[in-house]
GROMACS .gro file of N, CA and C in nm:
model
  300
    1UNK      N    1   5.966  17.292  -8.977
    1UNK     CA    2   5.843  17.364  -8.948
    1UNK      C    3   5.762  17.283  -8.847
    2UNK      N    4   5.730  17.312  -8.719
    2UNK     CA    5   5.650  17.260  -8.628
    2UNK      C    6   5.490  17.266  -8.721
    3UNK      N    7   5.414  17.133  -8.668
    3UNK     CA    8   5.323  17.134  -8.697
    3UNK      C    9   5.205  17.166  -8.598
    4UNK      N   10   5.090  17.205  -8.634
    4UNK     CA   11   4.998  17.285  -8.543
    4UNK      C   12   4.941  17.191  -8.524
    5UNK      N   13   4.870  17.185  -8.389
    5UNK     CA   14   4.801  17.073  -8.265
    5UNK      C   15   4.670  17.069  -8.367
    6UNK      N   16   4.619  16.952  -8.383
    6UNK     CA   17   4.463  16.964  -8.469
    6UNK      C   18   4.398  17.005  -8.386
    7UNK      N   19   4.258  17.052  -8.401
    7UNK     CA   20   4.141  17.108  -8.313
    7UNK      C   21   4.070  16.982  -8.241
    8UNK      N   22   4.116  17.028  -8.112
    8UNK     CA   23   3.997  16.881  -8.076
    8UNK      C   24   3.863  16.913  -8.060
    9UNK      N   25   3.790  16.838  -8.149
    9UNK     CA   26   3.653  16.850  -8.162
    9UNK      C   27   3.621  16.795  -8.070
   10UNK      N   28   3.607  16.718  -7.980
   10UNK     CA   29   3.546  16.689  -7.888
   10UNK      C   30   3.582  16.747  -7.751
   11UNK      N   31   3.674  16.828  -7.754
   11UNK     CA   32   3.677  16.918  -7.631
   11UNK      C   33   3.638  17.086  -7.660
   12UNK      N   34   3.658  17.100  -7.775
   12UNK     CA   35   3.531  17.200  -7.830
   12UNK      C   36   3.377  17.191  -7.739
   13UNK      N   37   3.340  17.039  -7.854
   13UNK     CA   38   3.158  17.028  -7.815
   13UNK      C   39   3.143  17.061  -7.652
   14UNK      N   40   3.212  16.977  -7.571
   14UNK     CA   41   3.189  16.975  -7.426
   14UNK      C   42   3.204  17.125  -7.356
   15UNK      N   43   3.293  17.212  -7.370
   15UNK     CA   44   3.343  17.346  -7.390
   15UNK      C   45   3.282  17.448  -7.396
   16UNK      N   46   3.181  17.405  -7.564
   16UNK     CA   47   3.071  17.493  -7.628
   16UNK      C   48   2.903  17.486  -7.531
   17UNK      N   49   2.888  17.332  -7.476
   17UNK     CA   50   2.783  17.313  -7.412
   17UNK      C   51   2.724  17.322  -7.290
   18UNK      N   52   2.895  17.348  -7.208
   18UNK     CA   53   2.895  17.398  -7.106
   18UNK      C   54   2.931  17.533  -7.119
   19UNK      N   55   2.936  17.599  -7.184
   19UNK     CA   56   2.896  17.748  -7.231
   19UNK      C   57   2.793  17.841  -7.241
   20UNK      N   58   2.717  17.720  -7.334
   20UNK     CA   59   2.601  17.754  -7.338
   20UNK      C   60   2.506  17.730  -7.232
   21UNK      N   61   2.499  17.613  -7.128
   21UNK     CA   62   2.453  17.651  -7.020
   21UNK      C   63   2.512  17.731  -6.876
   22UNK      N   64   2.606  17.784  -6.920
   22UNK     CA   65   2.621  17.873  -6.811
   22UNK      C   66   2.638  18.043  -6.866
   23UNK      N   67   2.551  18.087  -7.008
   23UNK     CA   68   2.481  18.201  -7.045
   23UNK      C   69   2.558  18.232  -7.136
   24UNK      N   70   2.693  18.169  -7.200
   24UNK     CA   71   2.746  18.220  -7.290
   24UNK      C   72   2.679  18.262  -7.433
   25UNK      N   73   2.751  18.378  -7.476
   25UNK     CA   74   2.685  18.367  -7.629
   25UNK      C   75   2.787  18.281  -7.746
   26UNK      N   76   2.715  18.281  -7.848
   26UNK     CA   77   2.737  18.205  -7.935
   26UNK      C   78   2.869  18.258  -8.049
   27UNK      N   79   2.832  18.433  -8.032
   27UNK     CA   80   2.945  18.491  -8.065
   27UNK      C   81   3.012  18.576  -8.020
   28UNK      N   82   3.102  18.730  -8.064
   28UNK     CA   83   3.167  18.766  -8.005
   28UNK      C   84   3.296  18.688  -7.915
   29UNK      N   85   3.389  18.783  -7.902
   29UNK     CA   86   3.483  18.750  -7.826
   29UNK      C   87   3.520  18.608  -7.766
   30UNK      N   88   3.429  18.639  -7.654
   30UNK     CA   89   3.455  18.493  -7.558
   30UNK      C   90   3.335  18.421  -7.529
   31UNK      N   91   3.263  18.409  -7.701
   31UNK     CA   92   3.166  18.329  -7.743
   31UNK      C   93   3.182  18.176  -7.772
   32UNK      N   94   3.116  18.084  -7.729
   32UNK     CA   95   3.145  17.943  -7.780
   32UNK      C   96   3.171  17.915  -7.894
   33UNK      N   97   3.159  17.967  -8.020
   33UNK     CA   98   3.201  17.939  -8.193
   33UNK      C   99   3.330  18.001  -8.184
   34UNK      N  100   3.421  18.107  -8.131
   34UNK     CA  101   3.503  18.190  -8.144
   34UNK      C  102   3.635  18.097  -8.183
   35UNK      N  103   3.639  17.991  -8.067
   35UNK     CA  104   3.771  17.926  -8.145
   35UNK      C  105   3.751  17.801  -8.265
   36UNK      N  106   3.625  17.807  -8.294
   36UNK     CA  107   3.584  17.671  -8.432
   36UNK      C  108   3.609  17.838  -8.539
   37UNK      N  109   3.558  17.942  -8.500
   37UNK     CA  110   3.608  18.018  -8.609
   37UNK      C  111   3.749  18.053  -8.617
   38UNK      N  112   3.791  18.058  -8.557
   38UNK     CA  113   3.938  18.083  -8.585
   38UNK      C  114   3.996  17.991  -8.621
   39UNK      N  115   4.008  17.863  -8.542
   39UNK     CA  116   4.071  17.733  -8.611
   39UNK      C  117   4.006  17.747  -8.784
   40UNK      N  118   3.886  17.739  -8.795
   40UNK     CA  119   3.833  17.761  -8.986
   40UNK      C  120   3.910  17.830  -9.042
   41UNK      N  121   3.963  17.969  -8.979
   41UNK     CA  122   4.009  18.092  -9.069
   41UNK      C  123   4.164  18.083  -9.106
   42UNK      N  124   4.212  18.002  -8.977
   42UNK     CA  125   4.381  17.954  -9.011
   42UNK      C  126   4.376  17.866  -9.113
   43UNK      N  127   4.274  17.740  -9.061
   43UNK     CA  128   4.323  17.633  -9.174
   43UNK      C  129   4.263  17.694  -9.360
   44UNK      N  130   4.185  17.788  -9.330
   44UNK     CA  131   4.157  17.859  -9.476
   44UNK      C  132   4.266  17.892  -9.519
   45UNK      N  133   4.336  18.041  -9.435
   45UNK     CA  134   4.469  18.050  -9.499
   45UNK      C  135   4.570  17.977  -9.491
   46UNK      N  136   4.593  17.944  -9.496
   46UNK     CA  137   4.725  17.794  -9.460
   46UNK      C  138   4.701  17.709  -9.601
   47UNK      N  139   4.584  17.677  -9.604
   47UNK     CA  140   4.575  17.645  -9.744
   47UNK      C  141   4.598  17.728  -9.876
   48UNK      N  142   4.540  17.838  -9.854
   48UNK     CA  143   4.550  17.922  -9.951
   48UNK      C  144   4.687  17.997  -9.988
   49UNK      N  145   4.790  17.960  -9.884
   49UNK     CA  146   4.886  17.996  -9.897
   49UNK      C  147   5.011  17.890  -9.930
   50UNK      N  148   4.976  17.768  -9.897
   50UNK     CA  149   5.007  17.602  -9.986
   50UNK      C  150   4.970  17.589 -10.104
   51UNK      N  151   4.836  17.643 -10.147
   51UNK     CA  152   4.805  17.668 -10.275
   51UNK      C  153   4.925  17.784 -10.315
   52UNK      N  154   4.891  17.948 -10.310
   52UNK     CA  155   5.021  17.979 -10.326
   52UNK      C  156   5.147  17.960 -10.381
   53UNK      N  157   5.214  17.889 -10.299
   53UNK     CA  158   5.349  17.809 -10.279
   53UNK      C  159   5.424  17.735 -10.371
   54UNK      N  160   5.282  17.611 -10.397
   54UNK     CA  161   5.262  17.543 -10.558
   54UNK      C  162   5.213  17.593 -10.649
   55UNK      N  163   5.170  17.699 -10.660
   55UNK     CA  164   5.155  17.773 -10.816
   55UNK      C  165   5.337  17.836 -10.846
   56UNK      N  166   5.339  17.891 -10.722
   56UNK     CA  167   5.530  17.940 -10.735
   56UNK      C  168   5.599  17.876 -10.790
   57UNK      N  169   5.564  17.737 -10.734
   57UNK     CA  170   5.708  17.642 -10.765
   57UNK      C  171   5.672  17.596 -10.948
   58UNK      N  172   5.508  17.611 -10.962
   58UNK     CA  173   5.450  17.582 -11.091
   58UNK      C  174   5.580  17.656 -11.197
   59UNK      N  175   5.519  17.764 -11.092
   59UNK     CA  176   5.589  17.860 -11.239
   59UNK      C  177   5.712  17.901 -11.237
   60UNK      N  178   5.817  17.850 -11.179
   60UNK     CA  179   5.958  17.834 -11.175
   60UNK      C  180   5.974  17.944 -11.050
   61UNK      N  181   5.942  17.995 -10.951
   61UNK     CA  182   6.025  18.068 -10.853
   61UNK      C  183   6.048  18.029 -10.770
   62UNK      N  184   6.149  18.066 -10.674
   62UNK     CA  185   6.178  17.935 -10.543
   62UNK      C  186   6.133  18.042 -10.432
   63UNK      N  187   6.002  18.017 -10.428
   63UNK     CA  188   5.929  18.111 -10.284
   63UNK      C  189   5.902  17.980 -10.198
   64UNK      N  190   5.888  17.953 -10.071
   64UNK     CA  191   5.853  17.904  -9.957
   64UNK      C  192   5.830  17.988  -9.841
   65UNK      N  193   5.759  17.882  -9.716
   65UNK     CA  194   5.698  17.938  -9.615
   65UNK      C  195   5.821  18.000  -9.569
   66UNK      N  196   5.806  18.124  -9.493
   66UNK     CA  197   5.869  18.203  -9.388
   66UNK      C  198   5.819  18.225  -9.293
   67UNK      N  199   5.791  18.136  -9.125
   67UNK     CA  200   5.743  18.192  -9.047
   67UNK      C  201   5.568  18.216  -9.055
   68UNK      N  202   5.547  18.307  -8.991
   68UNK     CA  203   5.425  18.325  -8.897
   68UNK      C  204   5.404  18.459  -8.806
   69UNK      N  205   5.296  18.511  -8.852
   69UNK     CA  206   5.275  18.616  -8.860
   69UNK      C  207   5.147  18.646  -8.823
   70UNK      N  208   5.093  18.737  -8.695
   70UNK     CA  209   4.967  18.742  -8.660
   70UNK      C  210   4.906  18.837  -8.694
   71UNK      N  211   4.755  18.819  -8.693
   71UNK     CA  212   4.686  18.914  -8.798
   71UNK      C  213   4.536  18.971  -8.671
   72UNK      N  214   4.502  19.032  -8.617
   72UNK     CA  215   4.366  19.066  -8.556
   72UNK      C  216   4.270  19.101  -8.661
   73UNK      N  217   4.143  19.010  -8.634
   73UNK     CA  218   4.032  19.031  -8.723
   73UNK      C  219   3.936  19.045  -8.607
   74UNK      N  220   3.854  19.123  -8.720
   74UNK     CA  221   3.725  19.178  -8.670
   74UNK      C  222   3.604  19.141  -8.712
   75UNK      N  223   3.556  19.076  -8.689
   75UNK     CA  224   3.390  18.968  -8.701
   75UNK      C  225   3.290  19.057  -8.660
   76UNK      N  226   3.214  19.083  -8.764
   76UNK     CA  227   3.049  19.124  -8.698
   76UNK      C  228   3.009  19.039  -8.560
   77UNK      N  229   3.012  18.876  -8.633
   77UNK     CA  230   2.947  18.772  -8.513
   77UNK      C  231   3.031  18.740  -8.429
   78UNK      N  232   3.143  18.756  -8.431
   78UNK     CA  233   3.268  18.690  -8.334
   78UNK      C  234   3.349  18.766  -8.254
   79UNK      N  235   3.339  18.883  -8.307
   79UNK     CA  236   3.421  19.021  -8.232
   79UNK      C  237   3.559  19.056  -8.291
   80UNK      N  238   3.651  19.023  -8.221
   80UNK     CA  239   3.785  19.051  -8.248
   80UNK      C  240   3.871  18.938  -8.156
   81UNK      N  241   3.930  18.860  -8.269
   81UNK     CA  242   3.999  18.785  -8.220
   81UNK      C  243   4.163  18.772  -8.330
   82UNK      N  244   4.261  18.697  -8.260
   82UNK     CA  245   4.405  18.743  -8.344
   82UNK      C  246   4.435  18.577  -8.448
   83UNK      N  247   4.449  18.587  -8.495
   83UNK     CA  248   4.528  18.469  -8.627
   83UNK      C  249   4.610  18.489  -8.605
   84UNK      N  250   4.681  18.336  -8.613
   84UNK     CA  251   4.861  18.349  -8.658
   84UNK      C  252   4.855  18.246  -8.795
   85UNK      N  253   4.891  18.337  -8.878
   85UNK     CA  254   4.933  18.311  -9.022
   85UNK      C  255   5.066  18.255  -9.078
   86UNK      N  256   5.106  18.149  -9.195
   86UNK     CA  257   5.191  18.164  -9.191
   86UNK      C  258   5.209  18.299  -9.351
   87UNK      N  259   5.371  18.284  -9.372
   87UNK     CA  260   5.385  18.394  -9.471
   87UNK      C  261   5.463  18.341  -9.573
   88UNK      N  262   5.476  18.370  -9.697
   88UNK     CA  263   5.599  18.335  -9.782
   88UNK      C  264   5.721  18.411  -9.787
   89UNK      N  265   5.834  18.369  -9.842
   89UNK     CA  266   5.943  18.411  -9.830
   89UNK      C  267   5.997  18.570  -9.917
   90UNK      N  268   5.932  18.567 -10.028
   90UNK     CA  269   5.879  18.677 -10.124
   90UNK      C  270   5.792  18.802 -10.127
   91UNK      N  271   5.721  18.781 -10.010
   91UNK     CA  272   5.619  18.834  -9.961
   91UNK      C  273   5.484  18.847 -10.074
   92UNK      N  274   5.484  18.767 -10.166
   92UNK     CA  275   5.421  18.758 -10.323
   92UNK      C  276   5.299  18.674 -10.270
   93UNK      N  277   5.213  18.664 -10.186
   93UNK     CA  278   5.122  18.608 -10.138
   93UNK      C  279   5.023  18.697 -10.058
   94UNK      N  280   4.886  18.754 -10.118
   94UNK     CA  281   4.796  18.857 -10.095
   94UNK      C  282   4.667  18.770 -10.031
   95UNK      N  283   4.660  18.808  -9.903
   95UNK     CA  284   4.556  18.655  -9.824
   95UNK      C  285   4.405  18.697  -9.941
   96UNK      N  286   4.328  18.621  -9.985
   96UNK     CA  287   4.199  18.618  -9.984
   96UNK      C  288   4.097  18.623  -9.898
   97UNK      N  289   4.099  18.495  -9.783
   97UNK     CA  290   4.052  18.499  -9.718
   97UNK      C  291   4.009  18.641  -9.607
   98UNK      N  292   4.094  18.641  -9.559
   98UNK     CA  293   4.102  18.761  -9.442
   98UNK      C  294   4.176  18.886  -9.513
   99UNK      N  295   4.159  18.945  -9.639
   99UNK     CA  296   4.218  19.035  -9.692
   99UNK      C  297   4.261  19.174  -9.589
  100UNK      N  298   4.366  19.220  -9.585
  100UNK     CA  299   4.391  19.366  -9.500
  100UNK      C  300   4.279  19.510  -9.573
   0.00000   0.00000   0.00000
């Protein structure tokens, strides 16, 4: 399983501030928060689906990750932007976070 690039926070801030002075908004689309929210919303599910994973294995079934799977959400403050999720092998994993 490739692992995902961490968020660089410091090319965020610089990113976000030169954003904001050249009229960007804060949300929607191709708002300066748009990718600190999305990076939040992956690493939410990603967890919640590691959580998942180890309750499976808790309770004797042999489910694991399968892949990755993209999801478009729709934000009051952020607009519409796409997730890539991963998935289990069972398909026995119902997101919380970003529910369908």
């Amino acid at each position: 399983m490739k692992e995902k690039d961490p968020f660089d926070f410091k090319r965020f801030k610089a990113e976000a501030i030169q954003g904001l002075y050249e009229g960007k908004s804060l949300s929607h689309n191709d708002g300066v928060l748009a990718p600190l929210m999305k990076h939040l919303l992956e690493s939410m599910m990603d967890g919640e689906l590691e959580n998942h994973l180890n309750e499976e294995k808790a309770s004797g079934n042999s489910n694991r990750r399968n892949g990755k799977t993209k999801k478009t959400v729709r934000c009051l403050n952020t607009g519409t932007f796409e997730l890539e999720t991963g998935r289990d092998i069972l398909f026995t994993k119902s997101e919380q976070v970003c529910a369908r």
